[in-house]
Coordinates of C-alpha atoms in Angstrom, one line a residue:
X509 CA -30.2 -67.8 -34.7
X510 CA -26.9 -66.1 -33.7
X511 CA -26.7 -65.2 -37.9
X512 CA -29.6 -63.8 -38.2
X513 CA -29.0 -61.3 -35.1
X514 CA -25.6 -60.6 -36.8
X515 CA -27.1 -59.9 -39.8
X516 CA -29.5 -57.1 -38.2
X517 CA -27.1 -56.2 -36.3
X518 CA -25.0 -54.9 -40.1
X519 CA -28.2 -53.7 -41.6
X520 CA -29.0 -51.2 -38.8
X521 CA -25.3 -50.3 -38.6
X522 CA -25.6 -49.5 -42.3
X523 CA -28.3 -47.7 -41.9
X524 CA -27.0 -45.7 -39.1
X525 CA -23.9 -45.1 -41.5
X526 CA -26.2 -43.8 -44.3
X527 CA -28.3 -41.6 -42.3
X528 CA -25.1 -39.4 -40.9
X529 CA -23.6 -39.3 -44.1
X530 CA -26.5 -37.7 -45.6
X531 CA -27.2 -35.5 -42.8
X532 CA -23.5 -34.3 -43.5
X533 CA -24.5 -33.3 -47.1
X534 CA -27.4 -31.4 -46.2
X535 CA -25.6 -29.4 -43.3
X536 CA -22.2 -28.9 -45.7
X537 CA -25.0 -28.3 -48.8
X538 CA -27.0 -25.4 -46.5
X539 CA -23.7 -24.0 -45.0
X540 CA -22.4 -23.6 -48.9
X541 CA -25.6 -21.9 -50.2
X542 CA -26.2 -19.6 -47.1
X543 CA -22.6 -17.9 -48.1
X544 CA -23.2 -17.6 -51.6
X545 CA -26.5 -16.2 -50.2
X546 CA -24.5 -13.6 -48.1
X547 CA -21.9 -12.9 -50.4
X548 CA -23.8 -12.6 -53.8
X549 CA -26.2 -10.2 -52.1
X550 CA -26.4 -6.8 -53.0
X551 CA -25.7 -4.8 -50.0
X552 CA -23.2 -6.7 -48.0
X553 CA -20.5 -4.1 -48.8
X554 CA -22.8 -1.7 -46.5
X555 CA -23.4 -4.8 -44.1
X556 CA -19.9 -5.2 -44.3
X557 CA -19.2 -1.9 -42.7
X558 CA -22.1 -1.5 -40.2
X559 CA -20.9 -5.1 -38.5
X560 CA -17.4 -3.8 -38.3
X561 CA -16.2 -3.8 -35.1
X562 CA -14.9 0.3 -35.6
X563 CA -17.9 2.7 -36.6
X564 CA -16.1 4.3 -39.7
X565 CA -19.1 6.5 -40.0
X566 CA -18.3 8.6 -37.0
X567 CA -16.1 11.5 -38.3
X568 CA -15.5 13.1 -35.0
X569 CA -14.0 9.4 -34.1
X570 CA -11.5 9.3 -37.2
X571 CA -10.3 12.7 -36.7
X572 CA -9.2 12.1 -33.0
X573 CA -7.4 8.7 -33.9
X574 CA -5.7 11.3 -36.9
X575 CA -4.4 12.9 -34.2
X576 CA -3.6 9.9 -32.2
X577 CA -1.8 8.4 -34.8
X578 CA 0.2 11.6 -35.3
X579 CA 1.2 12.0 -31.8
X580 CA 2.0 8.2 -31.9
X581 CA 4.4 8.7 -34.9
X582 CA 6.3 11.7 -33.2
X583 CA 7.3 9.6 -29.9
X584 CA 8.0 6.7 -32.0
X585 CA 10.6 9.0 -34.0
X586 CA 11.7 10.3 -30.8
X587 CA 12.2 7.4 -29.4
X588 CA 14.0 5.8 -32.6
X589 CA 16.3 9.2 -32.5
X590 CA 17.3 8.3 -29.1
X591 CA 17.9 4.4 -29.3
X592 CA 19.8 5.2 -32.8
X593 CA 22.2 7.9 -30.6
X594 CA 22.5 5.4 -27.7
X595 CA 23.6 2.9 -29.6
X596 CA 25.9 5.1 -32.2
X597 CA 27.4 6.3 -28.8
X598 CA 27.7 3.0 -27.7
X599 CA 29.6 1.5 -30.1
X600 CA 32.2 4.6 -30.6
X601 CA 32.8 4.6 -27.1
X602 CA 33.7 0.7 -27.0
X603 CA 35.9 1.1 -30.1
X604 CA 37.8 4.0 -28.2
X605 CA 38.2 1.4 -25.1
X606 CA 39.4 -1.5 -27.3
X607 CA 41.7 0.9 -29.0
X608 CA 43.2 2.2 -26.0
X609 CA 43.5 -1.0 -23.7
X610 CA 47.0 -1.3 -23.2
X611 CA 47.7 1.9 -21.0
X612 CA 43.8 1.6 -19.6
X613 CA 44.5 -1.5 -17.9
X614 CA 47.3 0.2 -15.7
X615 CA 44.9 2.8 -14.7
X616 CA 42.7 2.5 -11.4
X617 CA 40.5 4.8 -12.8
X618 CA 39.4 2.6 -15.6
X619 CA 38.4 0.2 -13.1
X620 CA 36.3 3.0 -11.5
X621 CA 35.0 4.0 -15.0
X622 CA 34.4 -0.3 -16.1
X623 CA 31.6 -0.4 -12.7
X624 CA 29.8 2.6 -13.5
X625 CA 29.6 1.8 -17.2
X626 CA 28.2 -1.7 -16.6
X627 CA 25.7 0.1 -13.9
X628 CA 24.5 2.4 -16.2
X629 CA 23.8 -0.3 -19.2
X630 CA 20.7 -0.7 -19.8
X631 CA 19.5 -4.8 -18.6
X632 CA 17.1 -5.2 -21.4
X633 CA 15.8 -3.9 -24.4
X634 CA 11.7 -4.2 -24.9
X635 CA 11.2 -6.0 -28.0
X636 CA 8.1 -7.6 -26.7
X637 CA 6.4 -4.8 -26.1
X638 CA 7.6 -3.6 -29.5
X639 CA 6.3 -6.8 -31.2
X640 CA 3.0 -6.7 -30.0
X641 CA 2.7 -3.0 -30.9
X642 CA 3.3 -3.7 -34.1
X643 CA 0.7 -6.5 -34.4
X644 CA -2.0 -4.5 -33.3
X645 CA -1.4 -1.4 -36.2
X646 CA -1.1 -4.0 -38.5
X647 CA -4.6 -5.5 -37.4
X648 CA -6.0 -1.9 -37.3
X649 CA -4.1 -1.2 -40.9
X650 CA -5.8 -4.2 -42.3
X651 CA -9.3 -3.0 -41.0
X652 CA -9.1 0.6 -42.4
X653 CA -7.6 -1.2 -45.7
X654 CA -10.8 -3.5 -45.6
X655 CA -13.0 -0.4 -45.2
X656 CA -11.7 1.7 -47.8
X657 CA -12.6 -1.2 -50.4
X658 CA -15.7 -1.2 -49.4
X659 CA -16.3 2.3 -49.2
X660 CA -14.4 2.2 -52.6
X661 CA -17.0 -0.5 -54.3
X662 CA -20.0 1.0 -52.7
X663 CA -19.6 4.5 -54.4
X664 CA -18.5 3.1 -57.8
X665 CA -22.2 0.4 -57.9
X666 CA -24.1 3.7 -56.1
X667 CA -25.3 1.4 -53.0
X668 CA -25.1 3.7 -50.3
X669 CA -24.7 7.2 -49.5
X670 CA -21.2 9.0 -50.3
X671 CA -21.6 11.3 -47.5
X672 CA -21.7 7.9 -44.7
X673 CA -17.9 7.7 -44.7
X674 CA -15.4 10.1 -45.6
X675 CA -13.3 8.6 -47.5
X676 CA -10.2 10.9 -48.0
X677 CA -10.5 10.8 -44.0
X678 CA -10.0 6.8 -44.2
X679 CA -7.2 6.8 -46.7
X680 CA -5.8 9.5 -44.5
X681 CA -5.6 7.6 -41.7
X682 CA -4.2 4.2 -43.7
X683 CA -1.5 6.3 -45.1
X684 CA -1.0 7.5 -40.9
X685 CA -0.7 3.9 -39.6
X686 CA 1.3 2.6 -42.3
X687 CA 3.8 5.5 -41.3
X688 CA 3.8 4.3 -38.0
X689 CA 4.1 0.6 -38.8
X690 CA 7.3 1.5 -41.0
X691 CA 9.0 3.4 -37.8
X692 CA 8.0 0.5 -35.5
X693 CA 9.8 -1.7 -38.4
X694 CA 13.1 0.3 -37.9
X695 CA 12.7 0.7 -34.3
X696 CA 12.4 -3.3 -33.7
X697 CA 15.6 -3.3 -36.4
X698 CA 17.9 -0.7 -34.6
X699 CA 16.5 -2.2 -30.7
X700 CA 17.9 -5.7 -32.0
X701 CA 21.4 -4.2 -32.8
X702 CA 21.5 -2.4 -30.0
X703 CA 20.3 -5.3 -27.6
X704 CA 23.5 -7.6 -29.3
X705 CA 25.7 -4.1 -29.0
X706 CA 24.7 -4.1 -25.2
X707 CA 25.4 -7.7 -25.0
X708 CA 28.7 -7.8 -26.2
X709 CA 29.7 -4.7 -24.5
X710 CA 28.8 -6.2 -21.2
X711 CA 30.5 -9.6 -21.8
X712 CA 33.7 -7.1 -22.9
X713 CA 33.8 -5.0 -19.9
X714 CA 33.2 -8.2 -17.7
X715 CA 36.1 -10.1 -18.8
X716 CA 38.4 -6.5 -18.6
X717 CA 37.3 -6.1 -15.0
X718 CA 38.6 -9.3 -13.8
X719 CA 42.3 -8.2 -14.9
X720 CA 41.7 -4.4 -14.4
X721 CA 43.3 -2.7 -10.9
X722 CA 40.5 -1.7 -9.1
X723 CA 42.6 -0.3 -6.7
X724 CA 46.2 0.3 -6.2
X725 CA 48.8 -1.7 -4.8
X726 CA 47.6 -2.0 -1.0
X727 CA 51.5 -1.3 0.0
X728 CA 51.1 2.3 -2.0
X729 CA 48.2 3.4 0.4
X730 CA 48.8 1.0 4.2
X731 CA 51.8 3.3 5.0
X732 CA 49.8 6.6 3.7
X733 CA 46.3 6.4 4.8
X734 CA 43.7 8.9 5.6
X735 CA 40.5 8.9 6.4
X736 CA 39.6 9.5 2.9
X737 CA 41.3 6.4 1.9
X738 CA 40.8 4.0 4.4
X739 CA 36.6 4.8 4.2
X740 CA 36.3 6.9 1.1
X741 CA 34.6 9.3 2.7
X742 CA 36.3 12.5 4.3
X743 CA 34.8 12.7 7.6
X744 CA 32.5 9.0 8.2
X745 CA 30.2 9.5 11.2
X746 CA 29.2 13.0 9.2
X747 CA 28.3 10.8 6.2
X748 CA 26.8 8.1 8.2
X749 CA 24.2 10.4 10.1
X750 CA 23.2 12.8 7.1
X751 CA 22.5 9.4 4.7
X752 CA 20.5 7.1 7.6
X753 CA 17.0 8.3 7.9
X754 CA 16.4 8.3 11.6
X755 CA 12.4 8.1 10.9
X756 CA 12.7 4.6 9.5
X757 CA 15.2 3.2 12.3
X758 CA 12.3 3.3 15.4
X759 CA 10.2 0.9 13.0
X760 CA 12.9 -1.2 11.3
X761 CA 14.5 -1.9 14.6
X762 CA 11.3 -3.3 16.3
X763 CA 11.3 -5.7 13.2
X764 CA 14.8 -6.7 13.3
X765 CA 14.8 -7.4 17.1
X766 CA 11.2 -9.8 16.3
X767 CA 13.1 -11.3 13.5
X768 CA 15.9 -12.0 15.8
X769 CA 13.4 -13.2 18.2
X770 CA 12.0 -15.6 15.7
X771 CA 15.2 -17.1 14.3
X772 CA 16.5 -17.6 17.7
X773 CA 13.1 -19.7 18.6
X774 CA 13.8 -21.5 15.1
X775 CA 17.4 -22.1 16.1
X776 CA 16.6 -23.6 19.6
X777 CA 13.3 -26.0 17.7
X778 CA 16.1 -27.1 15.3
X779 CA 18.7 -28.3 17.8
X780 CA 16.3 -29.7 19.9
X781 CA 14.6 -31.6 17.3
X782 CA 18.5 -32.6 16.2
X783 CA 19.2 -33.8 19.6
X784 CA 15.9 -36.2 19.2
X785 CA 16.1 -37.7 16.3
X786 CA 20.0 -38.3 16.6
X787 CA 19.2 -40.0 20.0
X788 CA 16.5 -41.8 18.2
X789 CA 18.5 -43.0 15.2
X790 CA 21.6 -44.1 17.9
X791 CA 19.3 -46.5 19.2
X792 CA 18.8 -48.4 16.2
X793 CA 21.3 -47.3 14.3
X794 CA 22.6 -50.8 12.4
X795 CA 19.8 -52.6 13.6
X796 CA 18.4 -54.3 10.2
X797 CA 15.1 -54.5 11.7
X798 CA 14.6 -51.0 13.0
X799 CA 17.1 -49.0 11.2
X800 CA 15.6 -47.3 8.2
X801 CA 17.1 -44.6 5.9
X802 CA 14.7 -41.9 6.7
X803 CA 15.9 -41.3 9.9
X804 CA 19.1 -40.0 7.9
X805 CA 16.7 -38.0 5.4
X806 CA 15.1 -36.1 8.2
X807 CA 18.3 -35.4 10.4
X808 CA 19.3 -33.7 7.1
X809 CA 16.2 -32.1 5.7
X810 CA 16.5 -30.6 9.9
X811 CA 19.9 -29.6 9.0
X812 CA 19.2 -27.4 6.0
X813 CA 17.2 -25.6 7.8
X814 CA 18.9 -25.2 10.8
X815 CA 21.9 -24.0 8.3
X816 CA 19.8 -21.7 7.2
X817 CA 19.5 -19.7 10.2
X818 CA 22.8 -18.3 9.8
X819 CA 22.6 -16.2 6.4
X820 CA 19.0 -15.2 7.2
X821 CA 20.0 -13.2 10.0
X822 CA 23.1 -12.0 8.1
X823 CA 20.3 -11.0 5.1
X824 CA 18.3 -9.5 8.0
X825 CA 21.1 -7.3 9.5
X826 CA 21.6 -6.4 5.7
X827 CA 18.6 -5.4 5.0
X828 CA 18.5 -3.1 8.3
X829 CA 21.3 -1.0 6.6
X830 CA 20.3 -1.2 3.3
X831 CA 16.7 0.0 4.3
X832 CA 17.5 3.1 6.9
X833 CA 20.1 4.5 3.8
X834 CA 19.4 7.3 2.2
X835 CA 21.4 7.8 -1.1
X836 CA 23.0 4.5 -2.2
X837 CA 21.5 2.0 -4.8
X838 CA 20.0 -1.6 -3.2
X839 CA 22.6 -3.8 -2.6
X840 CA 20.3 -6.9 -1.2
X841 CA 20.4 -8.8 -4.1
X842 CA 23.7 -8.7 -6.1
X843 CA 25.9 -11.3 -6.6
X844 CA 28.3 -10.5 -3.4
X845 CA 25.0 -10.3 -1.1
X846 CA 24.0 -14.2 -2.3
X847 CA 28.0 -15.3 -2.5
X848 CA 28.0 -14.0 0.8
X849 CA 24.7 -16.0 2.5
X850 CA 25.9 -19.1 0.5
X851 CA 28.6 -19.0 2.3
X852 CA 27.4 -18.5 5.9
X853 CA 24.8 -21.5 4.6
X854 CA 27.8 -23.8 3.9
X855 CA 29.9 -22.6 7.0
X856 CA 27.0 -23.6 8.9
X857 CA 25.9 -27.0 7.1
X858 CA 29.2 -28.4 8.1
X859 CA 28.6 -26.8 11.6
X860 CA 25.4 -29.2 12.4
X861 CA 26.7 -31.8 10.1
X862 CA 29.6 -32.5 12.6
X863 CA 27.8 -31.7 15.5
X864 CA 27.5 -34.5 18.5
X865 CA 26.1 -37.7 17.0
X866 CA 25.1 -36.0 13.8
X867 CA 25.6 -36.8 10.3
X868 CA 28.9 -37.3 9.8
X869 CA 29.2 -39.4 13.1
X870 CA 26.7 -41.8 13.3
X871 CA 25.6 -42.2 9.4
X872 CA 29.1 -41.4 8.0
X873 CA 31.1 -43.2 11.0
X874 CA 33.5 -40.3 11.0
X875 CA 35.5 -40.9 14.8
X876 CA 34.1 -38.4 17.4
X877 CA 37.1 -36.7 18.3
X878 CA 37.7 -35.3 14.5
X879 CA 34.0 -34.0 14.5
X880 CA 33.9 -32.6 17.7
X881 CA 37.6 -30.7 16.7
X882 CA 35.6 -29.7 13.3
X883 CA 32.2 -28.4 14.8
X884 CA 34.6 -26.6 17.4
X885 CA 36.9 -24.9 14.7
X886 CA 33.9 -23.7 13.0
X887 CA 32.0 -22.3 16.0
X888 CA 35.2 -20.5 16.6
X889 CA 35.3 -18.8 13.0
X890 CA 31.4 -18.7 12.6
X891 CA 30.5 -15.8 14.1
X892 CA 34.0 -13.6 13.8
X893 CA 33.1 -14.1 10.0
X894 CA 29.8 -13.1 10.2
X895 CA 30.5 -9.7 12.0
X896 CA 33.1 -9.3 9.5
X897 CA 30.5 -9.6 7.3
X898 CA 28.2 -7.4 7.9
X899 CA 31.0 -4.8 8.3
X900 CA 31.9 -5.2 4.8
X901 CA 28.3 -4.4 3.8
X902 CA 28.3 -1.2 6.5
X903 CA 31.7 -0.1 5.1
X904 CA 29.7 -0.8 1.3
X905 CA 26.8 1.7 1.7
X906 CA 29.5 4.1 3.0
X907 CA 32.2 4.2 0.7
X908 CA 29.5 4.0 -1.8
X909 CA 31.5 4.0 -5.1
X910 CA 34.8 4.8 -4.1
X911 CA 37.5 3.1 -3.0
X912 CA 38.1 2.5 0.2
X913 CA 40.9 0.3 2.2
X914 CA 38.5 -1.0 5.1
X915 CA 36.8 -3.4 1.8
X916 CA 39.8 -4.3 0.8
X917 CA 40.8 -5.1 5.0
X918 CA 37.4 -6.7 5.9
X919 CA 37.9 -8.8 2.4
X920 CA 41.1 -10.4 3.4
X921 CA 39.8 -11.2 6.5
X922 CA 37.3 -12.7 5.5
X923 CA 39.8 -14.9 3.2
X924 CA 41.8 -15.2 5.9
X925 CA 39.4 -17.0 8.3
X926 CA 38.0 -19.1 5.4
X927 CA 42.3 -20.1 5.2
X928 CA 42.1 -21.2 8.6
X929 CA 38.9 -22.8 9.1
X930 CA 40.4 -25.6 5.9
X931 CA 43.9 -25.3 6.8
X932 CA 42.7 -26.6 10.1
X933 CA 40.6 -29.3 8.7
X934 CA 43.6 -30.9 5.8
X935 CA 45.6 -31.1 8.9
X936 CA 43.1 -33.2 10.9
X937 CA 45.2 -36.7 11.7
X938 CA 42.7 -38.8 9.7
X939 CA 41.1 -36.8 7.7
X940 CA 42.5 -38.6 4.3
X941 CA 40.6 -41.9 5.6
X942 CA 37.4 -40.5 4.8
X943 CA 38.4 -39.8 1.5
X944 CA 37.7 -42.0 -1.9
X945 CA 41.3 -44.7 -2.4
X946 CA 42.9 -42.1 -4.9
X947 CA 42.5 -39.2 -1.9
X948 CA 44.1 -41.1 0.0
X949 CA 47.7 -41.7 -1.2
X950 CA 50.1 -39.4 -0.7
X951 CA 49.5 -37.9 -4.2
X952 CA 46.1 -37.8 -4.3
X953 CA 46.3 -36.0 -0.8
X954 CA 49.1 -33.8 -2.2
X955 CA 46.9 -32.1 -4.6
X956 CA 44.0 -31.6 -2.5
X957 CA 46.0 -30.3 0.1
X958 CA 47.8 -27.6 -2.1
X959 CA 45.8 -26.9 -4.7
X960 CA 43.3 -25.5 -2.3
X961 CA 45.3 -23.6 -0.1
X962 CA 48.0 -22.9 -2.4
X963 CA 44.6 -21.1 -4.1
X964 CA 44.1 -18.6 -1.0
X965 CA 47.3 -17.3 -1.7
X966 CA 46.4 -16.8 -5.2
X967 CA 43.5 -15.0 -4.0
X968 CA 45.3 -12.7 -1.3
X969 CA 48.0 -12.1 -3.6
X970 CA 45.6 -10.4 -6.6
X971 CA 43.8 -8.5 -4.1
X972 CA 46.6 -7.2 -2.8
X973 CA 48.0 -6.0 -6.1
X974 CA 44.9 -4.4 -6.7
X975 CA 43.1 -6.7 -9.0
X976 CA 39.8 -6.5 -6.3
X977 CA 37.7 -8.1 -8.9
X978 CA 39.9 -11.0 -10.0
X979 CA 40.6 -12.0 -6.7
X980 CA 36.9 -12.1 -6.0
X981 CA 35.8 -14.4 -8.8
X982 CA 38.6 -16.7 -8.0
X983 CA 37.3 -16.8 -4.9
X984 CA 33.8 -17.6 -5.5
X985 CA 34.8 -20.1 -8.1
X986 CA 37.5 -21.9 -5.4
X987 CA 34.3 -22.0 -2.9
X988 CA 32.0 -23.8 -5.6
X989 CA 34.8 -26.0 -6.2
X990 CA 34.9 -26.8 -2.8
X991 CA 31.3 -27.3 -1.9
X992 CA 31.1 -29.9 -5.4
X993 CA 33.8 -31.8 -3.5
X994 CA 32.3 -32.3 -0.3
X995 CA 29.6 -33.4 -1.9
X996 CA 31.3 -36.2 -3.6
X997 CA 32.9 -36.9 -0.9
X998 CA 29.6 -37.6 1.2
X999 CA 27.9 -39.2 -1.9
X1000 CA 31.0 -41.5 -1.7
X1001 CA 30.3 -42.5 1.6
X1002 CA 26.3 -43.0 1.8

C-alpha cells in the first residue's frame, strides 16, 4: 500500500514538472515572437520616436534647449577658466613659499600670512555634483543620438514625413551636448588636480605652522606694550560697542540666563541623584548577595553627565559672544572651541569621580583623604579656568586676526593652572599605590612624574618664543596623552 501511494505520489510530481516546463516554452516562445513582431514591423522607427520620452517634433522645444545648451557651455568655460587660474595660482604661489622657507620661517608675518591662506582654501571641491552632471548629458546625448538614427532611416525608406523633425536642428543640438560633455570632461580632470593641489597645500602649510613664529618673542613686546599690542585693537571698548549688535543682546540674554537656569537645575538632579545611589551602593557595597555591578555603571553613566554641565555652559557663554558679534567669522566649532570643552569635560569627570564616596572611593578603594584633597584641588582651579576661558574667546572675537598679547597671557594661564592642578596630584603621598607594579617603582614613577610636567615647560617655553601654534598642538596632544592614561589606569583597577 505505502508503494503504491509513493508511486502516485512521483507520477503527479512528474506531471507537475512537465506542465511548468512547458508553460515556460510557451511564455519564452510568445515573448520571442512578439519582439520580432515589434521590431520587424514597418513603422517602429516612427513608434520609436512618438514613445520617446522628449517630443523631438516640437521645434520651438529644440530651439530653446539650443540655447540652453549654449548658455550651459559658456559657464562651464567660465567656470573651467577660473578653476584652471586658481589652481595655476595655486601652485606658483606654493613653489615661491617652498623656495623661500628659510628666511620665511623667521618672519611673524608669515605666520600671519600661513592662517589666512589656510582660511581662504577652499574645503572641498564638487566632483559629485560634477559627476552626475555629466551622466545626465550623456543620457540626453545618447537620446538625441538615438533619434537622429531614426529620423535618419525614416527619410531614406520614406516612412514618415520629412517635415515632423528637423533634423539639422537634432544634429545641432548632438553636436551642442557633446561640446558640453567634452568641457565637463576637462573640468572633472583639472577639479581632481586641483582638489590633490589643495590637499597637499594644506598638509604643507599645516606642518610649517607648527614651527612658524606666530608672534614674537613675548620678552620683545612685555616691557613695550600698548594697547595695540596687548588687544590688537587701538582703542577696545570702541571696537567692542561698534561690532556687538545691541538688538540681539535683549533676546540672547533672556536665553542664556534660562539656559543657566536649566543647567543649574540639571546640576543640582545630578548631585542629588550622586548622593543616592553612592549611599545606596555603600550599603552593599562587598556584599556578594546584594552587591551588583550596575550600581557602578549608573554612578558613572550619572557622572558623564554631570561632567558635562561644565563645557555646556562654557559653549553657552561662547555662543552669547559669538552670536551678538558683528564682523568676525564663527568660532563655535573649531578645533580650540572643542579642545577647550574637552577639557572642562575631563577637569570635571575627575571632579565628581573623586567626590565623597564616589567612584574612585568606594569602587576604586582609593583612601578618603587623597580624594577629598583631589576633588578640593580641582574645585579650586575649576572655575578660575573657566573664566579664563571664556576670556580667551572674548579677547578672540576682539583681536580678530591680529596678534594680541592678552591670548598669549590668558593661554599661559590656562597652562599654568593645568601645571598645578597635576603637579598637585604626582605629589599626593600615595598616589603611586594606585598605580599598575611598573608605576610604582621609583622608575616607573620617575618618568610619569617628569615626562608630564617636564612637558608643561615644553609647552610654556614655545609659546613664549613665539611658536603659538606649536605650543598648542603639543598641548592638546600632552592632554590626550593624559586622559589615555587615566583611563588605563582605572581599567587597571576595575
Amino acid at each position: 500500500m505505502i508503494r503504491e501511494k509513493e508511486i502516485y505520489s512521483y507520477i503527479v510530481a512528474f506531471i507537475a514538472m512537465l506542465a511548468m516546463s512547458i508553460a515556460i516554452y510557451l511564455l519564452a516562445s510568445e515573448d520571442d515572437a512578439e519582439n520580432t513582431r515589434v521590431f520587424n514591423r514597418e513603422n517602429f522607427v516612427e513608434k520609436e520616436i512618438e514613445l520617446n520620452p522628449k517630443n523631438f517634433s516640437n521645434t520651438h522645444k529644440i530651439d530653446v534647449e539650443i540655447d540652453k545648451v549654449n548658455l550651459e557651455i559658456v559657464k562651464m568655460s567660465s567656470d573651467l577658466e577660473r578653476m584652471s587660474l586658481e589652481y595655476a595660482e595655486l601652485v606658483e604661489e606654493m613653489e615661491v613659499i617652498k623656495s623661500n622657507l628659510d628666511w620665511l620661517n623667521k618672519t611673524t608675518a608669515f605666520g600671519a600670512y600661513t592662517r589666512v591662506m589656510l582660511q581662504a582654501l577652499p574645503q572641498t571641491i564638487k566632483m559629485e555634483s560634477l559627476q552626475d552632471y555629466r551622466s545626465q548629458v550623456n543620457i540626453r546625448t545618447y537620446e538625441i543620438s538615438k533619434a537622429i538614427r531614426a529620423v535618419s532611416q525614416s527619410q531614406e525608406e520614406r516612412l514618415i514625413a520629412t517635415e515632423r523633425i528637423d533634423l539639422e536642428k537634432l544634429q545641432q543640438l548632438n553636436s551642442l551636448y557633446k561640446a558640453l560633455s567634452n568641457q565637463i570632461e576637462t573640468l572633472i580632470v583639472v577639479s581632481g588636480d586641483y582638489s590633490l593641489a589643495l590637499a597637499e597645500a594644506r598638509d604643507f602649510l599645516k606642518e610649517r605652522q607648527v614651527w612658524t613664529y606666530s608672534n614674537a618673542p613675548i620678552w620683545k613686546n612685555i616691557f613695550n606694550l600698548d594697547t595695540k599690542k596687548l588687544f590688537g585693537v587701538t582703542s577696545p571698548i570702541r571696537f567692542i560697542t561698534q561690532n556687538i549688535e545691541l538688538d540681539k543682546v535683549r533676546i540672547s540674554l533672556i536665553y542664556l540666563v534660562a539656559f543657566t537656569m536649566i543647567l543649574l537645575f540639571l546640576n543640582r538632579w545630578s548631585r542629588l541623584k550622586l548622593d543616592l545611589v553612592s549611599q545606596r551602593q555603600k550599603k552593599v557595597f562587598g556584599n556578594p548577595l546584594k552587591d551588583s555591578f550596575s550600581n557602578s555603571i549608573i554612578v558613572l553613566a550619572i557622572t558623564f553627565v554631570a561632567s558635562s554641565i561644565l563645557p555646556v555652559f562654557f559653549f553657552t557663554c561662547v555662543w552669547f559672544l559669538d552670536f551678538n558679534w558683528v564682523r568676525y567669522p564663527s568660532i563655535l566649532y573649531d578645533q580650540i572651541m572643542i579642545a577647550s570643552c574637552a577639557l572642562l569635560w575631563s577637569v570635571g569627570f575627575l571632579y565628581h569621580l573623586s567626590r565623597k564616596q564616589g567612584m574612585l572611593e568606594l569602587h576604586f578603594r582609593w583612601s578618603k583623604e587623597m580624594c577629598h584633597t583631589i576633588h578640593y584641588r580641582i574645585r579650586i582651579i575649576m572655575f578660575p579656568l573657566l573664566i579664563t576661558l571664556v576670556c580667551f574667546y572674548f579677547f578672540r572675537l576682539t583681536a580678530q586676526e591680529n596678534d594680541a598679547e592678552i591670548l598669549r597671557i590668558l593661554y599661559l594661564l590656562v597652562v599654568g593652572l593645568l601645571f598645578v592642578l597635576y603637579k598637585s596630584v604626582l605629589n599626593l603621598g600615595d598616589v603611586n599605590d594606585h598605580l599598575p607594579a611598573f608605576f610604582q617603582s621609583g622608575v616607573g614613577f620617575f618618568v610619569i612624574y617628569y615626562s608630564l610636567l617636564g612637558s608643561f615647560f615644553v609647552v610654556i617655553g614655545m609659546a613664549m618664543l613665539g611658536l603659538y601654534v606649536g605650543s598648542w598642538k603639543i598641548l592638546v596632544l600632552q592632554q590626550l596623552n593624559v586622559f589615555a592614561l587615566i583611563g588605563v589606569f582605572l581599567v587597571y583597577q576595575l
